[in-house]
Amino acid sequence: MQTNTRVAIKGFDGQPVIPHTANTIFISPIKDVTNTYGLNQILIERLKQEVLLNRRLMISSSDTADMVVSCTITDYAVQNIEYGPLRRPVKKRVRVIVTVHLYENKSKKLIFYESGLQAFYIFSDVIPPLVQESEAQLKVIEQLAKRLRSKIISGWYTEHLSKIEKGKQ
């Protein structure tokens, strides 16, 4: 099981995660060690959309960007979580875990590193409302992109926690 790891940066100057002077970001191609076909492409497109919708940063090339974010998909899993009377799975959970690095492009100063940033979605392909695994995958990627955007911009993504993660269900 992976745990969240935060690395303290020497010389923290009290600025938000993204320095006030930063206006552009480069989102490097997302690595996928799980080799789940197309997952990294879907995630990078959703992350770019989320960053642009936020309007704090413009997406730029690696040469001109003030900040660089790099992500690695470290885990993709579909797990059976509830079984019916015939011992067949009736509910499943799809989960994606990423590792994120954010650093200043020119100085190469690491702003933050976090492993274990995750999102999940619970679905059923046998009990209404029916959701196929591919649709659940898109929903979890959308949720993960929102968490990544919030983590990059503000350092937090608690507003995107599900009821289960907040312990209210």
mmCIF file of C-alpha atoms in Angstrom:
data_model
loop_
_atom_site.group_PDB
_atom_site.id
_atom_site.type_symbol
_atom_site.label_atom_id
_atom_site.label_comp_id
_atom_site.label_asym_id
_atom_site.label_seq_id
_atom_site.Cartn_x
_atom_site.Cartn_y
_atom_site.Cartn_z
ATOM 1 C CA MET A 1 0.000 0.000 0.000
ATOM 2 C CA GLN A 2 1.284 3.414 -0.912
ATOM 3 C CA THR A 3 1.299 6.340 1.487
ATOM 4 C CA ASN A 4 1.259 10.034 0.830
ATOM 5 C CA THR A 5 4.736 11.472 1.068
ATOM 6 C CA ARG A 6 5.429 15.171 1.240
ATOM 7 C CA VAL A 7 8.914 16.569 0.900
ATOM 8 C CA ALA A 8 9.640 19.782 2.802
ATOM 9 C CA ILE A 9 11.527 22.320 0.718
ATOM 10 C CA LYS A 10 14.320 24.240 2.387
ATOM 11 C CA GLY A 11 13.845 27.996 2.113
ATOM 12 C CA PHE A 12 10.052 28.004 1.834
ATOM 13 C CA ASP A 13 9.131 31.666 1.422
ATOM 14 C CA GLY A 14 5.428 31.606 2.278
ATOM 15 C CA GLN A 15 4.125 31.988 -1.261
ATOM 16 C CA PRO A 16 1.280 29.861 -2.579
ATOM 17 C CA VAL A 17 2.285 26.647 -4.332
ATOM 18 C CA ILE A 18 2.613 28.498 -7.622
ATOM 19 C CA PRO A 19 4.843 31.565 -7.113
ATOM 20 C CA HIS A 20 3.192 34.923 -7.819
ATOM 21 C CA THR A 21 5.586 35.519 -10.710
ATOM 22 C CA ALA A 22 4.665 32.290 -12.517
ATOM 23 C CA ASN A 23 2.227 32.659 -15.406
ATOM 24 C CA THR A 24 2.883 29.578 -17.536
ATOM 25 C CA ILE A 25 3.124 25.847 -16.973
ATOM 26 C CA PHE A 26 4.306 22.911 -19.031
ATOM 27 C CA ILE A 27 2.529 19.622 -18.452
ATOM 28 C CA SER A 28 5.043 16.985 -19.420
ATOM 29 C CA PRO A 29 3.827 13.753 -21.023
ATOM 30 C CA ILE A 30 2.351 11.515 -18.359
ATOM 31 C CA LYS A 31 4.146 8.234 -17.775
ATOM 32 C CA ASP A 32 2.038 5.146 -17.158
ATOM 33 C CA VAL A 33 3.849 2.265 -15.483
ATOM 34 C CA THR A 34 0.606 0.251 -15.493
ATOM 35 C CA ASN A 35 0.556 0.206 -19.313
ATOM 36 C CA THR A 36 -3.218 0.710 -19.333
ATOM 37 C CA TYR A 37 -3.922 1.601 -22.940
ATOM 38 C CA GLY A 38 -4.658 5.310 -23.461
ATOM 39 C CA LEU A 39 -4.983 6.186 -19.774
ATOM 40 C CA ASN A 40 -2.092 8.667 -19.828
ATOM 41 C CA GLN A 41 -3.455 10.422 -22.936
ATOM 42 C CA ILE A 42 -6.912 10.832 -21.421
ATOM 43 C CA LEU A 43 -5.426 12.155 -18.175
ATOM 44 C CA ILE A 44 -3.143 14.708 -19.833
ATOM 45 C CA GLU A 45 -6.001 16.067 -21.954
ATOM 46 C CA ARG A 46 -8.312 16.392 -18.940
ATOM 47 C CA LEU A 47 -5.536 17.981 -16.857
ATOM 48 C CA LYS A 48 -4.840 20.544 -19.584
ATOM 49 C CA GLN A 49 -8.552 21.367 -19.758
ATOM 50 C CA GLU A 50 -8.736 21.800 -15.985
ATOM 51 C CA VAL A 51 -5.683 24.071 -15.875
ATOM 52 C CA LEU A 52 -7.047 26.224 -18.696
ATOM 53 C CA LEU A 53 -10.513 26.433 -17.101
ATOM 54 C CA ASN A 54 -8.903 27.638 -13.853
ATOM 55 C CA ARG A 55 -7.357 30.580 -15.755
ATOM 56 C CA ARG A 56 -4.480 31.024 -13.271
ATOM 57 C CA LEU A 57 -1.841 29.616 -15.655
ATOM 58 C CA MET A 58 -1.427 29.361 -19.399
ATOM 59 C CA ILE A 59 -0.064 26.142 -20.859
ATOM 60 C CA SER A 60 3.268 26.661 -22.543
ATOM 61 C CA SER A 61 6.131 24.737 -24.114
ATOM 62 C CA SER A 62 8.881 23.238 -21.993
ATOM 63 C CA ASP A 63 11.307 25.937 -23.172
ATOM 64 C CA THR A 64 9.236 28.949 -22.102
ATOM 65 C CA ALA A 65 7.202 27.674 -19.132
ATOM 66 C CA ASP A 66 7.728 29.082 -15.638
ATOM 67 C CA MET A 67 6.611 25.836 -13.974
ATOM 68 C CA VAL A 68 6.744 22.176 -14.987
ATOM 69 C CA VAL A 69 4.499 19.408 -13.706
ATOM 70 C CA SER A 70 5.253 15.768 -14.314
ATOM 71 C CA CYS A 71 3.029 12.861 -13.349
ATOM 72 C CA THR A 72 3.401 9.118 -13.346
ATOM 73 C CA ILE A 73 0.425 6.779 -13.149
ATOM 74 C CA THR A 74 1.631 4.218 -10.630
ATOM 75 C CA ASP A 75 -1.503 2.126 -10.174
ATOM 76 C CA TYR A 76 -4.706 1.340 -12.019
ATOM 77 C CA ALA A 77 -7.035 -1.215 -10.515
ATOM 78 C CA VAL A 78 -10.590 -2.441 -10.837
ATOM 79 C CA GLN A 79 -11.581 -4.201 -7.630
ATOM 80 C CA ASN A 80 -14.712 -6.115 -6.719
ATOM 81 C CA ILE A 81 -16.120 -4.596 -3.533
ATOM 82 C CA GLU A 82 -19.603 -6.091 -3.159
ATOM 83 C CA TYR A 83 -20.976 -9.499 -4.087
ATOM 84 C CA GLY A 84 -24.526 -10.603 -4.822
ATOM 85 C CA PRO A 85 -26.373 -13.710 -3.620
ATOM 86 C CA LEU A 86 -24.717 -15.880 -6.282
ATOM 87 C CA ARG A 87 -21.247 -14.692 -5.179
ATOM 88 C CA ARG A 88 -20.886 -12.640 -8.345
ATOM 89 C CA PRO A 89 -19.509 -9.106 -8.090
ATOM 90 C CA VAL A 90 -22.269 -6.488 -8.170
ATOM 91 C CA LYS A 91 -20.198 -3.401 -7.277
ATOM 92 C CA LYS A 92 -16.694 -2.520 -8.350
ATOM 93 C CA ARG A 93 -14.219 0.249 -7.680
ATOM 94 C CA VAL A 94 -11.892 1.674 -10.281
ATOM 95 C CA ARG A 95 -8.897 3.477 -8.801
ATOM 96 C CA VAL A 96 -6.015 5.432 -10.307
ATOM 97 C CA ILE A 97 -2.967 6.541 -8.304
ATOM 98 C CA VAL A 98 -0.394 9.052 -9.519
ATOM 99 C CA THR A 99 2.880 10.532 -8.354
ATOM 100 C CA VAL A 100 3.282 14.263 -9.003
ATOM 101 C CA HIS A 101 6.337 16.536 -9.213
ATOM 102 C CA LEU A 102 6.011 20.305 -9.583
ATOM 103 C CA TYR A 103 9.104 22.405 -10.034
ATOM 104 C CA GLU A 104 10.280 25.775 -11.315
ATOM 105 C CA ASN A 105 11.555 25.376 -14.838
ATOM 106 C CA LYS A 106 14.523 27.741 -14.860
ATOM 107 C CA SER A 107 15.963 26.995 -11.421
ATOM 108 C CA LYS A 108 14.776 23.355 -11.358
ATOM 109 C CA LYS A 109 13.701 24.000 -7.744
ATOM 110 C CA LEU A 110 11.258 21.352 -6.558
ATOM 111 C CA ILE A 111 8.031 22.940 -5.298
ATOM 112 C CA PHE A 112 6.421 19.691 -4.191
ATOM 113 C CA TYR A 113 6.481 15.952 -4.654
ATOM 114 C CA GLU A 114 3.551 13.776 -3.741
ATOM 115 C CA SER A 115 3.122 10.080 -4.224
ATOM 116 C CA GLY A 116 -0.169 8.360 -3.736
ATOM 117 C CA LEU A 117 -2.504 11.055 -5.035
ATOM 118 C CA GLN A 118 -5.540 9.016 -6.000
ATOM 119 C CA ALA A 119 -9.113 9.066 -7.181
ATOM 120 C CA PHE A 120 -11.661 6.281 -7.339
ATOM 121 C CA TYR A 121 -15.165 5.655 -8.596
ATOM 122 C CA ILE A 122 -17.618 2.979 -7.453
ATOM 123 C CA PHE A 123 -19.868 1.514 -10.107
ATOM 124 C CA SER A 124 -21.954 -1.487 -11.071
ATOM 125 C CA ASP A 125 -22.285 -3.102 -14.471
ATOM 126 C CA VAL A 126 -25.113 -5.408 -13.307
ATOM 127 C CA ILE A 127 -27.307 -3.258 -10.997
ATOM 128 C CA PRO A 128 -28.964 -0.069 -12.329
ATOM 129 C CA PRO A 129 -27.784 2.534 -12.991
ATOM 130 C CA LEU A 130 -25.485 0.461 -15.196
ATOM 131 C CA VAL A 131 -22.024 1.877 -15.778
ATOM 132 C CA GLN A 132 -19.462 0.127 -17.932
ATOM 133 C CA GLU A 133 -15.812 0.019 -16.894
ATOM 134 C CA SER A 134 -14.787 2.382 -19.719
ATOM 135 C CA GLU A 135 -17.291 4.997 -18.517
ATOM 136 C CA ALA A 136 -16.145 4.560 -14.908
ATOM 137 C CA GLN A 137 -12.556 4.993 -16.083
ATOM 138 C CA LEU A 138 -13.446 8.338 -17.690
ATOM 139 C CA LYS A 139 -15.213 9.489 -14.515
ATOM 140 C CA VAL A 140 -12.253 8.627 -12.299
ATOM 141 C CA ILE A 141 -9.830 10.364 -14.697
ATOM 142 C CA GLU A 142 -12.009 13.493 -14.646
ATOM 143 C CA GLN A 143 -12.002 13.442 -10.847
ATOM 144 C CA LEU A 144 -8.233 12.874 -10.768
ATOM 145 C CA ALA A 145 -7.606 15.766 -13.179
ATOM 146 C CA LYS A 146 -9.579 18.099 -10.886
ATOM 147 C CA ARG A 147 -7.566 16.935 -7.883
ATOM 148 C CA LEU A 148 -4.302 17.400 -9.753
ATOM 149 C CA ARG A 149 -5.284 20.913 -10.851
ATOM 150 C CA SER A 150 -6.200 21.888 -7.299
ATOM 151 C CA LYS A 151 -3.024 20.351 -5.908
ATOM 152 C CA ILE A 152 -0.890 22.206 -8.468
ATOM 153 C CA ILE A 153 -2.586 25.583 -8.048
ATOM 154 C CA SER A 154 -3.305 25.686 -4.314
ATOM 155 C CA GLY A 155 -1.509 22.734 -2.748
ATOM 156 C CA TRP A 156 -4.804 21.184 -1.579
ATOM 157 C CA TYR A 157 -7.536 19.103 -3.159
ATOM 158 C CA THR A 158 -9.806 18.499 -0.161
ATOM 159 C CA GLU A 159 -12.783 20.109 -1.899
ATOM 160 C CA HIS A 160 -12.756 17.159 -4.302
ATOM 161 C CA LEU A 161 -12.895 14.423 -1.656
ATOM 162 C CA SER A 162 -15.826 12.027 -1.910
ATOM 163 C CA LYS A 163 -18.228 11.350 0.969
ATOM 164 C CA ILE A 164 -16.469 8.032 1.570
ATOM 165 C CA GLU A 165 -13.072 9.763 1.837
ATOM 166 C CA LYS A 166 -14.521 12.346 4.220
ATOM 167 C CA GLY A 167 -15.842 9.471 6.361
ATOM 168 C CA LYS A 168 -19.477 10.473 5.975
ATOM 169 C CA GLN A 169 -20.769 7.277 4.433
#
